[in-house]
Every structure is written in structure tokens, then in C-alpha cells.
mmCIF file of C-alpha atoms in Angstrom:
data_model
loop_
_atom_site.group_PDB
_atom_site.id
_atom_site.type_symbol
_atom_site.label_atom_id
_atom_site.label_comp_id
_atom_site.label_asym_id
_atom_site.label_seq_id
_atom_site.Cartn_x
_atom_site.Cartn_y
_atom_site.Cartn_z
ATOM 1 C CA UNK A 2 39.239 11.666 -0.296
ATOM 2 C CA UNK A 3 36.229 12.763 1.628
ATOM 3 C CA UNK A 4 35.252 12.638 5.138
ATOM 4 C CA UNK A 5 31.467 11.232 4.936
ATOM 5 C CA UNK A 6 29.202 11.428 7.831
ATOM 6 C CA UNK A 7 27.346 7.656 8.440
ATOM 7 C CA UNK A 8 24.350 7.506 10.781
ATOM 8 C CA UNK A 9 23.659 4.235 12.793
ATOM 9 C CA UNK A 10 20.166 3.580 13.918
ATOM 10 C CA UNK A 11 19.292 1.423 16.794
ATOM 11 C CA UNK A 12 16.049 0.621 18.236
ATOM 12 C CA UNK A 13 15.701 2.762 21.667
ATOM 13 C CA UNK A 14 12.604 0.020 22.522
ATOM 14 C CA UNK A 15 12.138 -3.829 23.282
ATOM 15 C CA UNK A 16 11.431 -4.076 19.310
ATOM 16 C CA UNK A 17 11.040 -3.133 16.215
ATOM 17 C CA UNK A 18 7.295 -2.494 16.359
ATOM 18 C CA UNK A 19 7.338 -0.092 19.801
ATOM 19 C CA UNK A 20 9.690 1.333 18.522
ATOM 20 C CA UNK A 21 7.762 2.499 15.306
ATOM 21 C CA UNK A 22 4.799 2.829 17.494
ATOM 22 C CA UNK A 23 6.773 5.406 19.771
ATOM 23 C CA UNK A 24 7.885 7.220 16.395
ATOM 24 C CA UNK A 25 4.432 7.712 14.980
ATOM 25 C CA UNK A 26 3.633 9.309 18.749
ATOM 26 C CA UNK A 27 6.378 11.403 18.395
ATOM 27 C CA UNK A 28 5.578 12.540 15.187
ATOM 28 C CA UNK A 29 2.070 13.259 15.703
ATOM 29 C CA UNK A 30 3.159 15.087 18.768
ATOM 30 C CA UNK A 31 5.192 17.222 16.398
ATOM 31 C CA UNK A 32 8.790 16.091 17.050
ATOM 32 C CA UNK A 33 9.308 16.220 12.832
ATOM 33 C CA UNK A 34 7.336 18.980 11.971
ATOM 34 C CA UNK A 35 9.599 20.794 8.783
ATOM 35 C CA UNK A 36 11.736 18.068 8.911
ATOM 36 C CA UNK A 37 13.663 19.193 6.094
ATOM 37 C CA UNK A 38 14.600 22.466 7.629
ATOM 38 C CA UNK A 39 16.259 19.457 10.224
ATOM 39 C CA UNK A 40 18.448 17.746 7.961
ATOM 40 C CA UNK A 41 15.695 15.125 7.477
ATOM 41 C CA UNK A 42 16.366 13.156 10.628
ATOM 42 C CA UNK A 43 12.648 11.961 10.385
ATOM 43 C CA UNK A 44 12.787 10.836 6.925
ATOM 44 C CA UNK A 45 15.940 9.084 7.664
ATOM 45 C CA UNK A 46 14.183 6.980 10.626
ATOM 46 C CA UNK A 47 11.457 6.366 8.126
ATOM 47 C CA UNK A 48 14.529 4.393 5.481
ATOM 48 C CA UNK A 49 16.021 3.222 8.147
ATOM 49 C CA UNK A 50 12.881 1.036 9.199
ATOM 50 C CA UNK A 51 12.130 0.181 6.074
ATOM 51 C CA UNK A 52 14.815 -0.614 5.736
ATOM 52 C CA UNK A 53 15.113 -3.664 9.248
ATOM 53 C CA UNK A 54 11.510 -4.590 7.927
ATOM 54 C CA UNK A 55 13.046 -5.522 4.700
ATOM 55 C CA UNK A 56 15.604 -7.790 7.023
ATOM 56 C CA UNK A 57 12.663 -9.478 8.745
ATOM 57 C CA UNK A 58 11.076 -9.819 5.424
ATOM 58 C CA UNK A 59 14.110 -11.417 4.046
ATOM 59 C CA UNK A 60 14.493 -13.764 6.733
ATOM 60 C CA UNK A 61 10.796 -15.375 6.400
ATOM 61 C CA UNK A 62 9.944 -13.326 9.917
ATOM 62 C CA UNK A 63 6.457 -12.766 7.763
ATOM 63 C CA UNK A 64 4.293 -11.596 10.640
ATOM 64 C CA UNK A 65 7.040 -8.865 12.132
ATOM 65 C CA UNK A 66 7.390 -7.675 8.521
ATOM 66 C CA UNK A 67 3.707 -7.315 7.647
ATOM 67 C CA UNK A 68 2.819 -6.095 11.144
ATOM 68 C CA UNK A 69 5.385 -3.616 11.002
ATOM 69 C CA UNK A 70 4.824 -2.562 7.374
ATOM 70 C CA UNK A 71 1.298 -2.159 7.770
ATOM 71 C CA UNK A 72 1.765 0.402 11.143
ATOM 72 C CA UNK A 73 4.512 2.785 8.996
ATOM 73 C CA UNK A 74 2.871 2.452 5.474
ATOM 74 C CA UNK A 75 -0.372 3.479 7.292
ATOM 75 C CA UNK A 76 1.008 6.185 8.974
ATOM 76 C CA UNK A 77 2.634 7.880 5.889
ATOM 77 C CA UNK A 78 -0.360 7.130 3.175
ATOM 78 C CA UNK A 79 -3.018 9.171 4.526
ATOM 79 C CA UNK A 80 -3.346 12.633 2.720
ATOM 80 C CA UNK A 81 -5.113 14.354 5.492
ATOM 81 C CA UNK A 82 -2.312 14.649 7.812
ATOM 82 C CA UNK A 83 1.402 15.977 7.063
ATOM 83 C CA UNK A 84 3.339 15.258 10.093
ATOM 84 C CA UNK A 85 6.868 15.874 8.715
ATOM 85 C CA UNK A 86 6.056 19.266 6.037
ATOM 86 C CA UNK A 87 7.022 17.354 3.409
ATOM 87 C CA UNK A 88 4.954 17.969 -0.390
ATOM 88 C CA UNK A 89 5.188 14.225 -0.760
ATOM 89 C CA UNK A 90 6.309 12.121 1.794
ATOM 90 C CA UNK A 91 5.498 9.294 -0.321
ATOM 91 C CA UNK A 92 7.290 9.610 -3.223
ATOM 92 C CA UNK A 93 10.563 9.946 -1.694
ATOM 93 C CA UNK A 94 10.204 6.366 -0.761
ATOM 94 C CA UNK A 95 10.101 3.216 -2.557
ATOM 95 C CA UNK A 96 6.629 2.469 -1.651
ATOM 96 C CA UNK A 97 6.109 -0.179 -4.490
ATOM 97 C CA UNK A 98 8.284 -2.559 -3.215
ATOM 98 C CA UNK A 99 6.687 -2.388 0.331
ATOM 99 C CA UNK A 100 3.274 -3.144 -1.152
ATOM 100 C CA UNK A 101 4.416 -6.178 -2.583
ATOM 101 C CA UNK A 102 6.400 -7.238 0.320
ATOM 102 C CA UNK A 103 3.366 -6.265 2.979
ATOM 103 C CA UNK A 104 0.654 -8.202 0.482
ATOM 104 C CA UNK A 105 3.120 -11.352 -0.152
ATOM 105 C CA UNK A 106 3.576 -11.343 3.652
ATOM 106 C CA UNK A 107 -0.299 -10.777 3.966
ATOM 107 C CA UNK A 108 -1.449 -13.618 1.159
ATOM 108 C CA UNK A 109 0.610 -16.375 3.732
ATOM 109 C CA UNK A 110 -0.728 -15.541 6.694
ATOM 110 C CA UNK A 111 -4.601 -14.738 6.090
ATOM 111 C CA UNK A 112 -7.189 -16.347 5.044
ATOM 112 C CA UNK A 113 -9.054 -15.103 1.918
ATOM 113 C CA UNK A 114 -11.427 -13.261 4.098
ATOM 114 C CA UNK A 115 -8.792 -11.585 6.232
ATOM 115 C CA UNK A 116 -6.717 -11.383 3.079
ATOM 116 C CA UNK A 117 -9.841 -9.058 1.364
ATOM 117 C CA UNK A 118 -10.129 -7.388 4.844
ATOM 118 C CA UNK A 119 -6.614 -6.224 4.493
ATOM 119 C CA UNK A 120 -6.917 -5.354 1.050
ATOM 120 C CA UNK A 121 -10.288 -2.678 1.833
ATOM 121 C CA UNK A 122 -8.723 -1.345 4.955
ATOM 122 C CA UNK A 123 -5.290 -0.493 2.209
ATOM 123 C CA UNK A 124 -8.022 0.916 -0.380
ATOM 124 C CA UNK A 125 -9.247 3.339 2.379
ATOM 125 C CA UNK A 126 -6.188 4.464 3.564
ATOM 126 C CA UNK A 127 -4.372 4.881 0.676
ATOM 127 C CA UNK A 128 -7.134 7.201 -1.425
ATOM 128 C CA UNK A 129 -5.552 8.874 -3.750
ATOM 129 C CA UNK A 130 -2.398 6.922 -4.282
ATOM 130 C CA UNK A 131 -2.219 3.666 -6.465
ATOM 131 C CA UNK A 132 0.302 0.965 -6.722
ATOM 132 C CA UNK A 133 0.351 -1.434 -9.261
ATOM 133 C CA UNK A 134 2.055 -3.998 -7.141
ATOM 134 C CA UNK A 135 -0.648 -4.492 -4.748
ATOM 135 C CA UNK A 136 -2.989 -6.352 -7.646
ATOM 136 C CA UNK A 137 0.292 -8.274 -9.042
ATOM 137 C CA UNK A 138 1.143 -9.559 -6.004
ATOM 138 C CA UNK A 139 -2.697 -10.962 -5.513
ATOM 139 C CA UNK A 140 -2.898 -12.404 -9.082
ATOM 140 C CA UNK A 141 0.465 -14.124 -8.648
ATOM 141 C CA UNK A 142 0.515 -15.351 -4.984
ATOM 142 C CA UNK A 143 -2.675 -16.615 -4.696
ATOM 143 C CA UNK A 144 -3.930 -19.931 -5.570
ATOM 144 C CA UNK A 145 -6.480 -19.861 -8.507
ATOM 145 C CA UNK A 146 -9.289 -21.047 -5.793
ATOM 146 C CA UNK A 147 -8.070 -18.448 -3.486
ATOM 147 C CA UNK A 148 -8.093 -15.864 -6.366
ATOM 148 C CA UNK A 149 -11.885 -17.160 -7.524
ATOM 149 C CA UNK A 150 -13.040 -16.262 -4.054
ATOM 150 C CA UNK A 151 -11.116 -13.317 -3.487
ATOM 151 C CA UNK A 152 -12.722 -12.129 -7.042
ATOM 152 C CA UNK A 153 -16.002 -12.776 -6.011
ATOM 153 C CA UNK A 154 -15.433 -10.938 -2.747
ATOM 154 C CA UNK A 155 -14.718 -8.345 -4.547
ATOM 155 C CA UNK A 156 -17.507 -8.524 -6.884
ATOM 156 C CA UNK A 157 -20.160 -8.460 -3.697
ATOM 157 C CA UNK A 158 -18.614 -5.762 -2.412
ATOM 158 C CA UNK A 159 -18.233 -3.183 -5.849
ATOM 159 C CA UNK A 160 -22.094 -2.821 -5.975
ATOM 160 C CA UNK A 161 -22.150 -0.682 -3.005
ATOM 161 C CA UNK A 162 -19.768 1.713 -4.561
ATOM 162 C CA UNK A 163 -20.468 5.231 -5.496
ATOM 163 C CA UNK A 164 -19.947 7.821 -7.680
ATOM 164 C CA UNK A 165 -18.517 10.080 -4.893
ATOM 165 C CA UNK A 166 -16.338 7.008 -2.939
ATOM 166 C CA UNK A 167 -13.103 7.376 -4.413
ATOM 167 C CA UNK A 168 -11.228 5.469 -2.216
ATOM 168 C CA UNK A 169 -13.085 2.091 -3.427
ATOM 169 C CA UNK A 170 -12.849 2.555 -6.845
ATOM 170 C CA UNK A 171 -9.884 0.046 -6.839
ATOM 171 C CA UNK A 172 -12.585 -2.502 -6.585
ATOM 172 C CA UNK A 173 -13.509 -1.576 -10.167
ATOM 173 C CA UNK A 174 -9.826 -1.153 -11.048
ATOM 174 C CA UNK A 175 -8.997 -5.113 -9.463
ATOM 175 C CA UNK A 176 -11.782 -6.095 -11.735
ATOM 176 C CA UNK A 177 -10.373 -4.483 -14.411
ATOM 177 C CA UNK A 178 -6.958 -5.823 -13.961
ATOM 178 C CA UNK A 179 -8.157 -9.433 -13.074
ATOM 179 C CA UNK A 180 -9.454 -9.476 -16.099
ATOM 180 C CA UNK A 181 -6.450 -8.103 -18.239
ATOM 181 C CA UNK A 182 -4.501 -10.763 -16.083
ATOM 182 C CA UNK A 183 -6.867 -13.964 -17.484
ATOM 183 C CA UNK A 184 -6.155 -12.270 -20.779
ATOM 184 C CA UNK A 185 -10.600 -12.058 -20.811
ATOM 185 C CA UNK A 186 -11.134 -9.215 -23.073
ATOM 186 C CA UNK A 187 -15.208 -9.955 -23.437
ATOM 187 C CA UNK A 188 -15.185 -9.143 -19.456
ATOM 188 C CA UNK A 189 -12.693 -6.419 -19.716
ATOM 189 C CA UNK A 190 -15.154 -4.424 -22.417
ATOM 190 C CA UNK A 191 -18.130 -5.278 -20.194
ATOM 191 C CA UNK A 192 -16.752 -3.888 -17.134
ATOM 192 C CA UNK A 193 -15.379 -0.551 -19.034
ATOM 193 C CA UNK A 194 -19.164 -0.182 -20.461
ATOM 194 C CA UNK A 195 -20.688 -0.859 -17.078
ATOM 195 C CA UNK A 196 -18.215 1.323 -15.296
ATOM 196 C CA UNK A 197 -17.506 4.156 -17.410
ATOM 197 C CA UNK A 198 -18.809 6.907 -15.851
ATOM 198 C CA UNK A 199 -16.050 6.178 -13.197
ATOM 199 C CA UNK A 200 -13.157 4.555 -15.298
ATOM 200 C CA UNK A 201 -13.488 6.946 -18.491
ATOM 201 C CA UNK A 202 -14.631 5.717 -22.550
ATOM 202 C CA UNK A 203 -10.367 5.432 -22.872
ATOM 203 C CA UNK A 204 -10.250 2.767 -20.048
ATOM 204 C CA UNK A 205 -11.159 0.305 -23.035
ATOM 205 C CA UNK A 206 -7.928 0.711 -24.601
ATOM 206 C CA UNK A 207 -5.435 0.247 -22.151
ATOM 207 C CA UNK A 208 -6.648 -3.567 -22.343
ATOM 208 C CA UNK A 209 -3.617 -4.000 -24.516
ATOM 209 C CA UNK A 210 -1.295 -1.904 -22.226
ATOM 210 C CA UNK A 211 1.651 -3.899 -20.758
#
């Protein structure tokens, strides 16, 4: 038999939202710096709200959950700034899952113009990273009116993307993958050939990639 050490975690504010909001002060004040020289009590605080979003998620509380999804997920994503000394912060968590959980949340309660709001402010944050759940979720959740106008949202907005703005190139990559998703392989070839300077001449096979 062996003596395991459990951690309980309770909220030291009001709720769950000041209390991530005091957290992200903390940490950008420094309070997790090497964090996993300190037996990764910062990374722990990080599952363990992840962990009470998923209950509010679970229990239809869709505005706590996205609210409180969107303040951590937006905290941790950004490349620029390593506030717990960790290579990738990222991939020790299950950051799929709370894509699809923040956009289902997200495709409820906004309109398709909020809704495509969200969706630029996640392409800018997120840079380098990409989840495939945040285009499944759209293509699934969304009505097929609310996906035509989303689309063409979209479309508007991908001619002001350059070369150099790396973030946005998920607009391309949406188009892409709309495309796959309507099983339209005419567009799909179109949009590799118009966009291939930024998607590469191989893009045009993966049409048949699951």
C-alpha cells in the first residue's frame, strides 16, 4: 500500500472568475516563475480550473464556462510571455477539448457577428498554435444559414491578409476546411491555387486526408 498525497483546491475569491483573474495577477507578478523547480503548484491550479470550468460546462452554466475559458486559455496561448518557465505550457494540457467546449459555449450565446469576433480575437492570440477542434465545432454547431454567413465573414475578411500575418492565416485554413467539410473539391483546388504561396503546392492533397 502507498501513502498518496491528494491536493484540494478551493476558490480563495467570491468566484470562479476572480479567482482566475487574481491567478493570472499573480502569475504575471511572478508568483510561478520555474514552477517546476516548485513541484508544479502553478500548473496544478491551471488543471484544477480546467478542470471546475469543465463542471460549469457540464451543467449548461454556458456563459461562466466560456467566460472563464476564454480568460485562462488566453492567458496560457500567447508565445511572447512564459510566466511559469515551462518549454510548453500548452502541451501539457488538453487544450483540444477546451476549444471545443469554449466555441460550443461561444456558437449559443453569440450572434454570428460576435461569434466571428470571437473566432479573430482566438486567431490572434493563439499564433502559432492550431487546433483542429475549433473549425469542427463551427461546421457542426452552427446552423447552415449561420455557417453561410459566418463563411462569408470570413471570406471579406481573408483579402486583407498578408504574406507576413501569420496569425490570420487560419482564415485561409477555415476556407480550406469548409470546403473539405461540404465535400467541394472544385473550391478546395481553387483556394490551394489561389493561396499557395501561403498554404504550400502539397496543401492540394490533403483534400482526401481524414
Amino acid at each position: 500500500m502507498k501513502i498518496v498525497k491528494t491536493y484540494a483546491y478551493e476558490l480563495s475569491e467570491k468566484t470562479l472568475e476572480k479567482d482566475i483573474d487574481k491567478f493570472i495577477r499573480d502569475a504575471k507578478k511572478g508568483a510561478y516563475q520555474f514552477d517546476y523547480k516548485y513541484n508544479q503548484e502553478g500548473l496544478k491550479i491551471i488543471k484544477a480550473y480546467f478542470r471546475m470550468i469543465e463542471i460549469e460546462f457540464k451543467n449548461k452554466n454556458c456563459e461562466v464556462a466560456r467566460t472563464c475559458y476564454k480568460k485562462l486559455m488566453f492567458f496560457l496561448l500567447p508565445i511572447d510571455y512564459n510566466y511559469f518557465d515551462y518549454e510548453d505550457i500548452v502541451g501539457k494540457l488538453n487544450f483540444e477539448k477546451f476549444i471545443a467546449n469554449y466555441f460550443i459555449c461561444s456558437v449559443k450565446l453569440c450572434s454570428v457577428e460576435e461569434l466571428f469576433k470571437e473566432y479573430s480575437d482566438y486567431l490572434k492570440i493563439k499564433k502559432e498554435y492550431y487546433f483542429e477542434a475549433a473549425h469542427k465545432i463551427l461546421f457542426t454547431n452552427l446552423t447552415e444559414d449561420a455557417l453561410r454567413r459566418f463563411t462569408s465573414l470570413v471570406e471579406k475578411e481573408v483579402g486583407n491578409v498578408k504574406e507576413k500575418d501569420y496569425a490570420f492565416y487560419d482564415y485561409i485554413y477555415y476556407l480550406l476546411d469548409v470546403a473539405k467539410f461540404r465535400k467541394d473539391k472544385d473550391t478546395y483546388g481553387r483556394l490551394c491555387e489561389k493561396y499557395e504561396k501561403i498554404v504550400g503546392e502539397e496543401q492540394k492533397e490533403a483534400f482526401d486526408e481524414k
